[in-house]
């Protein structure tokens, strides 16, 4: 019950936001809509200053996924009706798209159409200046760049230029960068204008309860829903703090939670009974639907008809792959070539190899487990040599054998290393796990462990 | 003849229908589900179908084609399918999707054409697609009254889903996929996307490619298509074991075809191509194949058989064997009287028709046995075997069973009661088969219907480029058939083409070949022949010609991929084949 008390207390408190230049009742409703982000909201507003004043040229807001960065910023923009351009950097496959979106948000699509075919930064600045001289900003214009970490992959001059865009275009414009990673990872080598850093901390458990309790079901009391959220967090909090995920899970499992109530087996106050009912169910959800082994629709269907629970197969259950006979051996040969040092081939694949002791045979660095080091590249010739010695019948080097290698590459069971020159003895790596290769070799009756240097 | 084949093949397309139908159902459901209450809550999840198709990627093309057609006919006009090869970057992927979607819309109503012509690369975004989609769907709902009837069921306007098919999921760059999914998930409210992943390996490939943050945006359901072995089994059922299909394969040929399938590619398409090839080969090489057709036609053509063909029949080993078993008087008749041969032919034709019928009845049991041979784990073996109607076995099965038996005896060392029982049953069946069925090879005139030259087939289907190139270069006589090229093994004749001489000389070298030494050796070989008729007076003049020929030969070697220039040593080339041994 303590949580609920806290919840009530905070609601009553209802932070009084006052910022000159903005209508007070909008601010109040804004604060109500953004629970647990009052302090962030307050400092953001004070940083922005009054709408007609020049604001700081650039902010950098960072925090984990689903900590309300874009939500807070965008609701501020929308509710206070500030001119803004919101751009998701994932979408901007070229910087031209970014310019296009910004210009069309501020000056309409006609302005954006003036951009040349592959606009450069200076084109953008020129056009912006031209447009803003026609319609100078009465309020601060905001450019919000979501997932700003993608900007680092774009033109190297773009980020430093955007950070001081205000200077460049001589207009009341502020760039807000939103990112999940810290500013230190952005800073270019040549140095740049430092934006104001602003952190959104993770929600605490109490805050999560408070936020999740917001979307309670209309036909049940908020108290019941809050206790349900408490149970849910008890299971999931250790693995997942992503608010979006948690909301999704809460919505998915609530009907199951209410089942005893519907059937009349329990009353709302009977928390313990409800807990007993839902707890194993949630555990199962954590192993399946949370990992997306089972789609949410399937999960809901499963709740409807409990009997078919056993027939539902999860994604990773179909792990085995059917391959042609020789492809299996090629894969095994590739695995052996990847995880055995080339010097040991003689020991494994020659009939009269003599005894070679593991300890004094190899150099020091080869003594560490090859499985810890990961697969090593090997040339095609070595693969074929091992293949011919592992496969139990005589195989002609037909074209289809070689084409199987390339189809293994397309299936990403092998990966080609280095350049694409097929003539120059191509090199490959085997990219499957030990378990996988064990399963494959079992189907062809081949004891792969006997040939692995690590297990000698 | 060919028509029969066509007809039967047309039926094969129906096989995947069941899976495709369930997929279409899935898409319809999600298309409609947009309006439901639950759906809106997690609207950012994109419904995704993971379609498991088996490892042979080229075989998938047909499935996707029919899936596309099915979707366009019955569900939604908005279908785009993309190949990994075309989509190395997100930009290209989006461009491809847009081209296909909007291009298709254009073909429906002509007015849009101008807009797409103006579509610049900069506007090639999903938001542009979004705009386009809105205008198109608005038109659609205005135009088609039957869709409006649907609208009465739900409050919100029903939207047609936009289906994007990723044909080869494994080959996609995972970064590209992630970005594309992230972008699309931003627009799910306006654009009802549905993805279809064509997966060759296993569904866990999705989890390997995509991080949790991205896969949590998908709502994945798995669909399995027929496994390739089942697919092949139905090909067997419908093509090879049908009495309407007079062309037969001998057990050897079937073994070749099946082993190509099992050992190499798992490709039903290739199997059918092999079948087609053997058919072609049969009708091409065997003149008596005029008799290999439906019974009625066969009777007709038997009546009008030419003298030459009757003579050919007499030379058939199976016919000779048959003649030997007859009475002496009959033997004389068969060997001299053409008409008599024809009459016996007619009689035999009737017989073979009958056996064909029997065969058709047997097909299911053949099939199950065949599947057994395919199955690596023989868990349900005994139960299946006991259900067989044993006396009806086809001669071909004998070899299959023996194959199974051999395989079993080789693999299992330990014996438990089950295995003992199993091998007993096997032996029992084997003896029964031996007792009651005569192999097709022993029946007279089997050559007419049975294609048996497995050697030719193997040679044609299992191409060995490396060995044939090597044979051509080391024994030019093999291909050129020029008497002067005949040489003993080990010697290098100067009459051979330059390339062959250079190739043979390079075999004697190590991993790095000194070009000058090579040239010297080449000149020696060439001049060894000339010394016999001319003295070495014009040596210098010949040298430049030889030099040029040598350089040309070496560049041909480089072109064939035997050598390449190397930076390790100047004046050297590196050998690329046979590991430099």
Coordinates of C-alpha atoms in Angstrom, one line a residue, chain B residues 381-382 385 401 404-406 408-409 412 414-431:
Chain B
X381 CA 10.1 -47.1 -39.3
X382 CA 8.6 -50.4 -38.1
X385 CA 6.8 -50.8 -42.8
X401 CA 15.3 -51.2 -49.5
X404 CA 18.3 -48.7 -46.6
X405 CA 19.6 -52.0 -45.3
X406 CA 23.1 -51.1 -46.2
X408 CA 21.4 -49.2 -41.4
X409 CA 24.0 -52.0 -41.2
X412 CA 24.3 -49.0 -36.2
X414 CA 24.8 -51.4 -31.0
X415 CA 21.7 -53.5 -31.4
X416 CA 18.7 -53.3 -29.3
X417 CA 15.5 -55.3 -29.7
X418 CA 13.9 -52.7 -31.8
X419 CA 16.7 -52.7 -34.3
X420 CA 16.8 -56.5 -34.4
X421 CA 13.1 -56.5 -35.2
X422 CA 13.6 -53.8 -37.7
X423 CA 16.3 -55.7 -39.6
X424 CA 14.1 -58.8 -39.5
X425 CA 11.3 -57.0 -41.1
X426 CA 13.6 -55.6 -43.7
X427 CA 14.9 -59.0 -44.6
X428 CA 11.4 -60.4 -44.8
X429 CA 10.4 -57.7 -47.2
X430 CA 13.5 -58.1 -49.2
X431 CA 12.9 -61.8 -49.6

